[in-house]
Tab-separated table of C-alpha atoms and ligand atoms in Angstrom:
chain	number	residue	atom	x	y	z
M	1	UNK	CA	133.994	125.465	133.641
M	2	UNK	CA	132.042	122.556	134.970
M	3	UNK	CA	131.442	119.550	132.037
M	4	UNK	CA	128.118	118.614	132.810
M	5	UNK	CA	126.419	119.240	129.230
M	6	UNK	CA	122.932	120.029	129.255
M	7	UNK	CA	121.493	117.920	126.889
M	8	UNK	CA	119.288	117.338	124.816
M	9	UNK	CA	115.625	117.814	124.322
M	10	UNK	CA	112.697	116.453	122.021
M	11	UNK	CA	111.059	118.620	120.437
M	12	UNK	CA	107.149	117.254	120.083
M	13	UNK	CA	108.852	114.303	121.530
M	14	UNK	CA	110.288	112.977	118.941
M	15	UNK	CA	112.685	115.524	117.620
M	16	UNK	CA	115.998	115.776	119.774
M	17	UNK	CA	118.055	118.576	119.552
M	18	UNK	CA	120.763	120.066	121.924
M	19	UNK	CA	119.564	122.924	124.146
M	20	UNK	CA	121.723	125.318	122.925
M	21	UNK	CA	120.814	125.948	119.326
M	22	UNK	CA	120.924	128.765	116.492
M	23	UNK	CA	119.107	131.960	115.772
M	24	UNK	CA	119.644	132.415	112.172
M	25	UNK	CA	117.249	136.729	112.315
M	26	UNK	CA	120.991	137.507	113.032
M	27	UNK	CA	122.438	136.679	109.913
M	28	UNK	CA	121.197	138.812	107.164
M	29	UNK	CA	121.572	142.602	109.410
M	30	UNK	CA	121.794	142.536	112.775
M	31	UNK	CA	119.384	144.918	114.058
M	32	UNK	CA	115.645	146.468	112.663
M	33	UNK	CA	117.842	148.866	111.123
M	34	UNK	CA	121.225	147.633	110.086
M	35	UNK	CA	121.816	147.305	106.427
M	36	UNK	CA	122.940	143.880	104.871
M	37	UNK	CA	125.396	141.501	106.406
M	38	UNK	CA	128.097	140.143	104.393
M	39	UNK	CA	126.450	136.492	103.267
M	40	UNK	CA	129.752	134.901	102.733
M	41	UNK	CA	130.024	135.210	106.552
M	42	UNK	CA	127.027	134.357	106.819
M	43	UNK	CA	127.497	130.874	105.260
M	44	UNK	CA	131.183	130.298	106.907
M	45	UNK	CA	128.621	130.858	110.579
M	46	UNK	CA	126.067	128.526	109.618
M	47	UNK	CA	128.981	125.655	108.204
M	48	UNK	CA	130.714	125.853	111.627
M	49	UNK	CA	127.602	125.821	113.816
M	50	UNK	CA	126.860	122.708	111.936
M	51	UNK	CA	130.503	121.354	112.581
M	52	UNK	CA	130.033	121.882	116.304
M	53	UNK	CA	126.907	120.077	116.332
M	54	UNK	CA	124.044	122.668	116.325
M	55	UNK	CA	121.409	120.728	115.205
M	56	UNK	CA	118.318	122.926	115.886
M	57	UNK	CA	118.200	126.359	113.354
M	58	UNK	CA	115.272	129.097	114.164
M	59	UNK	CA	114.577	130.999	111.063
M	60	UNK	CA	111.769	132.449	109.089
M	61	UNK	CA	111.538	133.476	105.723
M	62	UNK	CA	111.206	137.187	106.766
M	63	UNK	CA	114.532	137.326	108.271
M	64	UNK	CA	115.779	139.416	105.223
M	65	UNK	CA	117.749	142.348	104.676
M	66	UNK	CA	115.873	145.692	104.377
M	67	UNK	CA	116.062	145.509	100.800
M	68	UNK	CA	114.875	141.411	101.145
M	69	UNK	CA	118.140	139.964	99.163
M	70	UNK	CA	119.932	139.148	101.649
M	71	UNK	CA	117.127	135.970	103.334
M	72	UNK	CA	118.327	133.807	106.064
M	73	UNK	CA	116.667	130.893	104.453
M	74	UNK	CA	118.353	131.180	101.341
M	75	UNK	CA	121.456	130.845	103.351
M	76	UNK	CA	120.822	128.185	105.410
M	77	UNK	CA	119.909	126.484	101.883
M	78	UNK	CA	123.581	127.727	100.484
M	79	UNK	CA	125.280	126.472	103.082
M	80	UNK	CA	123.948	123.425	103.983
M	81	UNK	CA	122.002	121.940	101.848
M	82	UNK	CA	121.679	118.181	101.647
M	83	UNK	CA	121.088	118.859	105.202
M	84	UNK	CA	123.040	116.854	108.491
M	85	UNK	CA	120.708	114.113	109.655
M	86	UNK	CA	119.102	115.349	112.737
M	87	UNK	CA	119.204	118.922	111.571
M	88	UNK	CA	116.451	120.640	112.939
M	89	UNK	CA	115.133	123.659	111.213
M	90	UNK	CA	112.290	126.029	112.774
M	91	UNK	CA	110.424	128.746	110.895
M	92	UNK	CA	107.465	131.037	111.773
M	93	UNK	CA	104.542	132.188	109.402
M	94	UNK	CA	102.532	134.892	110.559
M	95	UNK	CA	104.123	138.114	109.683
M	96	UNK	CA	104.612	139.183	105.861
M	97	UNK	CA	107.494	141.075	104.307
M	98	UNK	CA	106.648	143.997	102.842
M	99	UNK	CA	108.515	147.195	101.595
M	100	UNK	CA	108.996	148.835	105.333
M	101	UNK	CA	109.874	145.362	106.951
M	102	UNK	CA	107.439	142.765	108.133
M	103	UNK	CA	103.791	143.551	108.605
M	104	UNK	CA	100.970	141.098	110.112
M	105	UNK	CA	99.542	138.792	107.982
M	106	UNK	CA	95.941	136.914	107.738
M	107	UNK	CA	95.413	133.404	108.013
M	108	UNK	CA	95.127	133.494	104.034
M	109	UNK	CA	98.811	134.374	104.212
M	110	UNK	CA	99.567	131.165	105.985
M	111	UNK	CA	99.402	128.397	103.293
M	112	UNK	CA	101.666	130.623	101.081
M	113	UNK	CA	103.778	131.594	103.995
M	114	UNK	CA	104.763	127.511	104.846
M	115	UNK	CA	104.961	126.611	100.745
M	116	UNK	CA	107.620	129.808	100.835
M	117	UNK	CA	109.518	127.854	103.649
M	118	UNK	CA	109.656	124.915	101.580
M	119	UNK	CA	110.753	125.997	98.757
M	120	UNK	CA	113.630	128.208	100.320
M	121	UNK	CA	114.745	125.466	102.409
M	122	UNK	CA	114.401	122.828	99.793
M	123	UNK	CA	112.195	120.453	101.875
M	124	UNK	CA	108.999	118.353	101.714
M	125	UNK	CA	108.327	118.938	104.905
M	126	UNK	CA	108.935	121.749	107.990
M	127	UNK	CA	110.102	120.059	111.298
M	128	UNK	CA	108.285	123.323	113.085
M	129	UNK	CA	106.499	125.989	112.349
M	130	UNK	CA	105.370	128.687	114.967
M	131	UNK	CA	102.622	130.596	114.069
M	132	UNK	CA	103.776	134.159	115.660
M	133	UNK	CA	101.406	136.947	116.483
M	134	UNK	CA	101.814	140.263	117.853
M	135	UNK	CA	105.018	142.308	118.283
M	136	UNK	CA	107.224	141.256	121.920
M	137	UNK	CA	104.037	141.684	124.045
M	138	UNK	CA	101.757	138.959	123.413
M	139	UNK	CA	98.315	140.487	121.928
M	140	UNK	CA	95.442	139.195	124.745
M	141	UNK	CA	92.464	138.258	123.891
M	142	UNK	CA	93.429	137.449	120.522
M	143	UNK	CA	91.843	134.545	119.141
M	144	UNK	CA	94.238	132.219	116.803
M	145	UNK	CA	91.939	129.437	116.322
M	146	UNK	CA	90.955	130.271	112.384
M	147	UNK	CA	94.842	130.987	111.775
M	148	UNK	CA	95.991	127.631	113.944
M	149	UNK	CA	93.071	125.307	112.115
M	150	UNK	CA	95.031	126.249	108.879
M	151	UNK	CA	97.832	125.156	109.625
M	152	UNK	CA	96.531	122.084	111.508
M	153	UNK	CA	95.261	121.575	108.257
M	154	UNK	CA	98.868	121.650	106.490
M	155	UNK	CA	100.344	119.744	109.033
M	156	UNK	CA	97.739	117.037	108.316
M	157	UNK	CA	98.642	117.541	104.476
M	158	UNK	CA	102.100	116.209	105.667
M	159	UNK	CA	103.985	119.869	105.040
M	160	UNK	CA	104.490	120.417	108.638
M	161	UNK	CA	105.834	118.045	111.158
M	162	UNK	CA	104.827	120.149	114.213
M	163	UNK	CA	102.831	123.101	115.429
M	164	UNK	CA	104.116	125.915	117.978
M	165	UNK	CA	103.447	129.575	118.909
M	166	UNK	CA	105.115	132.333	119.412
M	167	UNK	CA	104.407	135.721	121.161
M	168	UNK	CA	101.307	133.919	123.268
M	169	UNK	CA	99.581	133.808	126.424
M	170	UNK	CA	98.290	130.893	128.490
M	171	UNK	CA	94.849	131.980	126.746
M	172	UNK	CA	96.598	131.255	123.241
M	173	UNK	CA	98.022	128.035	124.342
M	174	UNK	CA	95.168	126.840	125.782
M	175	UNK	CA	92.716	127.922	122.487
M	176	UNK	CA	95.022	126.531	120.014
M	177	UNK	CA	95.490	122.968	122.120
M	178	UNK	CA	92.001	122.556	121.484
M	179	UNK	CA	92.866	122.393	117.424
M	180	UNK	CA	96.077	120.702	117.371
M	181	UNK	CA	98.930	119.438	119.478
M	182	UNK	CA	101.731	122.492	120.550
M	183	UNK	CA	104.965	121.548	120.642
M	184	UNK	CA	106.800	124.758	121.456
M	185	UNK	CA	106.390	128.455	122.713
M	186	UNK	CA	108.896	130.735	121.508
M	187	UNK	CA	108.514	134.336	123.227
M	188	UNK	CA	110.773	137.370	124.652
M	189	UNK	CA	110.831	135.357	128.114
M	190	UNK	CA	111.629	137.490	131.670
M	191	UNK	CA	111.153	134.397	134.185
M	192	UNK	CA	110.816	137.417	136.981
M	193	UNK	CA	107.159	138.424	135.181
M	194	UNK	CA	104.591	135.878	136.705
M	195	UNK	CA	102.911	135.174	133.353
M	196	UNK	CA	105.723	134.185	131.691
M	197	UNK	CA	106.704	131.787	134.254
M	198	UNK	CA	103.479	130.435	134.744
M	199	UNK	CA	103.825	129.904	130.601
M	200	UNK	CA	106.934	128.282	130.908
M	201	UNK	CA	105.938	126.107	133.821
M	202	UNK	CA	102.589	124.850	132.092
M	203	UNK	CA	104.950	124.339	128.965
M	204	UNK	CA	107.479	122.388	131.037
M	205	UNK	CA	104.667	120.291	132.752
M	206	UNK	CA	102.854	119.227	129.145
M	207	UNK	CA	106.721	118.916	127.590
M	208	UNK	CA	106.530	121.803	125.203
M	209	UNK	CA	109.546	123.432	124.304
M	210	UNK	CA	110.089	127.153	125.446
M	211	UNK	CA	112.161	128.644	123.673
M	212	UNK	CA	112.980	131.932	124.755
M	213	UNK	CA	113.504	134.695	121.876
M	214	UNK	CA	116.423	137.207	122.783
M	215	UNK	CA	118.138	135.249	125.117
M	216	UNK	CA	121.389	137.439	125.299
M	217	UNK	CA	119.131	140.643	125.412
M	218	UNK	CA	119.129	140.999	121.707
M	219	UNK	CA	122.369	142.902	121.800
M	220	UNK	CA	120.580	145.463	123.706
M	221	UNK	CA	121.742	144.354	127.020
M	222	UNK	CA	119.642	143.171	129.990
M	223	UNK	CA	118.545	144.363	133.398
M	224	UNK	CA	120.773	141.595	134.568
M	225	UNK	CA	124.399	142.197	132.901
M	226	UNK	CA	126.283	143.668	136.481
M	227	UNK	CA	124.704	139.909	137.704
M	228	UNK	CA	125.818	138.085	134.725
M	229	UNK	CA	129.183	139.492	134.552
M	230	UNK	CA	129.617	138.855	138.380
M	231	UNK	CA	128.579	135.081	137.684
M	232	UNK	CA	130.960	135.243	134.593
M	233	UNK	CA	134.073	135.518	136.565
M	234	UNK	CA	133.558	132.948	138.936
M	235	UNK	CA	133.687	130.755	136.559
M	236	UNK	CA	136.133	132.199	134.040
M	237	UNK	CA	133.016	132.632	131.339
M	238	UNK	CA	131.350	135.271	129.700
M	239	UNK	CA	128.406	137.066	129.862
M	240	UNK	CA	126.682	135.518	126.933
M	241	UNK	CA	127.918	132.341	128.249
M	242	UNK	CA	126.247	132.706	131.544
M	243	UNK	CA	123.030	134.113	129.913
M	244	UNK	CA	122.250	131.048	127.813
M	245	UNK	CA	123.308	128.722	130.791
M	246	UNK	CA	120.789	130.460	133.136
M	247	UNK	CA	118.042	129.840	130.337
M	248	UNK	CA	118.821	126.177	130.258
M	249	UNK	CA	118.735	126.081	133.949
M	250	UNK	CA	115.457	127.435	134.292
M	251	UNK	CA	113.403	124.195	132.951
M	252	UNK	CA	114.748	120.978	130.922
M	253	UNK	CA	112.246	122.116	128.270
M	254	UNK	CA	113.882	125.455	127.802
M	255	UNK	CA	116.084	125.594	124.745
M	256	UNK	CA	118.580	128.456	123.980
M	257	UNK	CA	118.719	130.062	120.126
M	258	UNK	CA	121.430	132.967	120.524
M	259	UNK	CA	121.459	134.563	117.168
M	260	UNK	CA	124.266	135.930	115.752
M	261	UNK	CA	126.462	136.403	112.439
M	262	UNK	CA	130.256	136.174	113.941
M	263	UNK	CA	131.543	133.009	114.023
M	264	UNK	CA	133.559	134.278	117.461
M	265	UNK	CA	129.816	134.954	119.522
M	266	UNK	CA	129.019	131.488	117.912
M	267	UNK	CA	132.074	129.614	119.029
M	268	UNK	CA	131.742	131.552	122.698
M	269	UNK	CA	127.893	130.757	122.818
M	270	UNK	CA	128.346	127.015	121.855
M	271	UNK	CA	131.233	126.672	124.911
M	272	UNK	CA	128.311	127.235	126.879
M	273	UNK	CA	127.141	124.042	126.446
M	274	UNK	CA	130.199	122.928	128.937
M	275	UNK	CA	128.523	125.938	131.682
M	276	UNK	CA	126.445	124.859	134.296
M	277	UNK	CA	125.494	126.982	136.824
M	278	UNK	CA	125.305	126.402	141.206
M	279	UNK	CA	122.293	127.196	142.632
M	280	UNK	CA	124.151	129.718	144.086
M	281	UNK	CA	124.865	131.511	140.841
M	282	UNK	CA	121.079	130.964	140.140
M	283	UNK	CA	120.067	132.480	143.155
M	284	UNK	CA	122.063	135.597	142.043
M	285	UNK	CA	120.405	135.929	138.819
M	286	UNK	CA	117.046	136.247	140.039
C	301	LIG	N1	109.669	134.849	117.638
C	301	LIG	C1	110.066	136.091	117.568
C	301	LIG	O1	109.265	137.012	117.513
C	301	LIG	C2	111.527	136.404	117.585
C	301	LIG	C3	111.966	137.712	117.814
C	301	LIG	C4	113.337	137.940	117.857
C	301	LIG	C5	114.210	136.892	117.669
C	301	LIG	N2	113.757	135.633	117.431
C	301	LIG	C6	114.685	134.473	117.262
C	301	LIG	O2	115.501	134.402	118.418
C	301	LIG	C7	116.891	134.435	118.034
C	301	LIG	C8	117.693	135.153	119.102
C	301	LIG	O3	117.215	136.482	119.270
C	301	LIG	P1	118.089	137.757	118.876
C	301	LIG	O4	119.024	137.393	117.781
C	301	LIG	O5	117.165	138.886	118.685
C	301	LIG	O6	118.831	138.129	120.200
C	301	LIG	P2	120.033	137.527	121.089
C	301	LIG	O7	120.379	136.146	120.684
C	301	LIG	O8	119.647	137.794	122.485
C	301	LIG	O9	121.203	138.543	120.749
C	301	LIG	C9	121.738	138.687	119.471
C	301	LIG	C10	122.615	139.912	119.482
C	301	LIG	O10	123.694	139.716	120.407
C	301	LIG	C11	124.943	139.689	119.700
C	301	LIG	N3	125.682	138.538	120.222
C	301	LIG	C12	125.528	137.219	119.910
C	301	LIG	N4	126.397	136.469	120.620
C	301	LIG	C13	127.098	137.323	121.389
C	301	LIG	C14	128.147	137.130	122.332
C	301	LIG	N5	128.632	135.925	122.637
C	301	LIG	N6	128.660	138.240	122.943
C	301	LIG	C15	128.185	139.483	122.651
C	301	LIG	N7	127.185	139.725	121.765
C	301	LIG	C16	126.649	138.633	121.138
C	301	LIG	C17	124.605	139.569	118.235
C	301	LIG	O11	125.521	140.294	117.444
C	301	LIG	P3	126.540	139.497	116.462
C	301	LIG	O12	125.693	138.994	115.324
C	301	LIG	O13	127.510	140.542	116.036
C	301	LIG	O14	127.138	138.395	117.273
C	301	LIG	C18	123.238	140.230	118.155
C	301	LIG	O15	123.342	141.624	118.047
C	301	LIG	C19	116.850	135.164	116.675
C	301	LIG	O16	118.035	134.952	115.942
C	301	LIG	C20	115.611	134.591	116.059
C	301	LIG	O17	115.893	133.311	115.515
C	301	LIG	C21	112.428	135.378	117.402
């Protein structure tokens, strides 16, 4: 592997967190309909991704277990709480938990959405919030002003330290900038559709973070695997390894969250960090 680390980048620019961070959907079931992981591994996860540095945790409070028990914010809580300097943690409001797994929500939902983040996570204040919309395909045409002016309004109150979006269009980002300052897009990115990358490059341009959701293919796999693999052994990586290091190559402001709940896939995604790719590897992976 080549040692050229990737970096850092600040969120809102003044949050700086490594490019390679956490996904913490994964840790209560893996999958829309897996039953309950086992939170004791969940914890032992989060304790080493904290021990290897991960300083930037993506999480929402409806990243439960069918039965809602088993909350990734709880654990994060459990297992970490007083918190590393520097941590970062990132939740979304939005959606609501309800009996057959989350449901959309109205911007009335929002202030008791973010006060249900701070309270599971034990802090005065969110470092970021996404407000997400939609389901994978971003909903055009939209509008998220009334839902973004509320939180604009909490984030004035002092509960939220920045404002991003996730599942959006260039319309949404552009609306929403007209309320309040975005700091980060989080949606199922495929730089080979021309929306998306004209997203990401507007994102890169004005410094937001993109932060694609999914980046190993959520365990699914991805048109690209026979490419990845083939990438993987010319370097003596992985898959996964090569996945996240092709995000990160993409755009400085692109930050990685694999999710998972095995501290093996965690160890192997964080070695990434050591992965950079040639141009002729990138050139393969288009
Ligand atoms: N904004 C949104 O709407 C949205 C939607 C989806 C996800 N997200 C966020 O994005 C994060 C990442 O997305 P994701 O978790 O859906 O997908 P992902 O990171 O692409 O893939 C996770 C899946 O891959 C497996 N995996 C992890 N590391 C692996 C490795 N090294 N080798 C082989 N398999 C590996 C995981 O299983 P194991 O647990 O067994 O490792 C899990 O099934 C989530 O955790 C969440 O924070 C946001």
């Amino acid at each position: 592997m080549n040692h050229t680390a990737p970096g850092t980048f600040a969120i809102g620019g003044d949050l700086a967190v490594d490019r390679i961070g956490f996904g913490a959907m994964r840790l209560a079931r893996n999958g829309m309909h897996a039953t309950a992981r086992d939170p004791q591994t969940a914890r032992a996860v989060l304790r080493r991704a904290a021990e290897l540095g991960v300083d930037h945790i993506d999480t929402a409070d409806f990243y439960r277990s069918p039965d809602g028990t088993v909350r990734a914010n709880d654990l994060i809580r459990q297992a970490l709480f007083p918190y590393p300097a520097g941590l970062v943690i990132a939740t979304k409001v939005g959606p609501v938990f309800g009996p057959g797994g989350p449901t959309q929500g109205t911007a009335a939902d929002l202030r008791p959405a973010v006060e249900a983040n701070l309270e599971a996570l034990g802090v005065d204040r969110l470092d970021l919030v996404y407000l997400r919309i939609g389901w994978r395909v971003p909903p055009r045409g939209e509008s998220l002003s009334e839902r973004f002016e509320v939180l604009a309004a909490l984030r004035e109150e002092g509960l939220i330290r920045h404002l991003g979006l996730s599942n959006v269009d260039q319309a949404h980002l552009s609306e929403t900038q007209r309320v309040a300052p975005v700091a980060a897009i989080q949606n199922l990115f495929d730089p080979a559709d021309a929306d998306e990358a004209a997203l990401a490059e507007s994102a890169a341009a004005e410094r937001i973070a993109f932060v694609p959701f999914g980046p190993l293919g959520s365990g699914q796999g991805s048109a690209r695997d026979e490419r990845y693999a083939a990438v993987a052994r010319r370097h003596g990586a992985t898959s996964a390894q090569v996945a996240l290091a092709h995000v990160l190559a993409l755009s400085p402001n692109m930050l990685a969250i694999p999710g998972t709940g095995s501290l093996a896939h965690l160890e192997e995604n964080l070695a990434a960090r050591s992965l950079t790719l040639t141009p002729d590897d990138i050139a393969a992976l288009r």
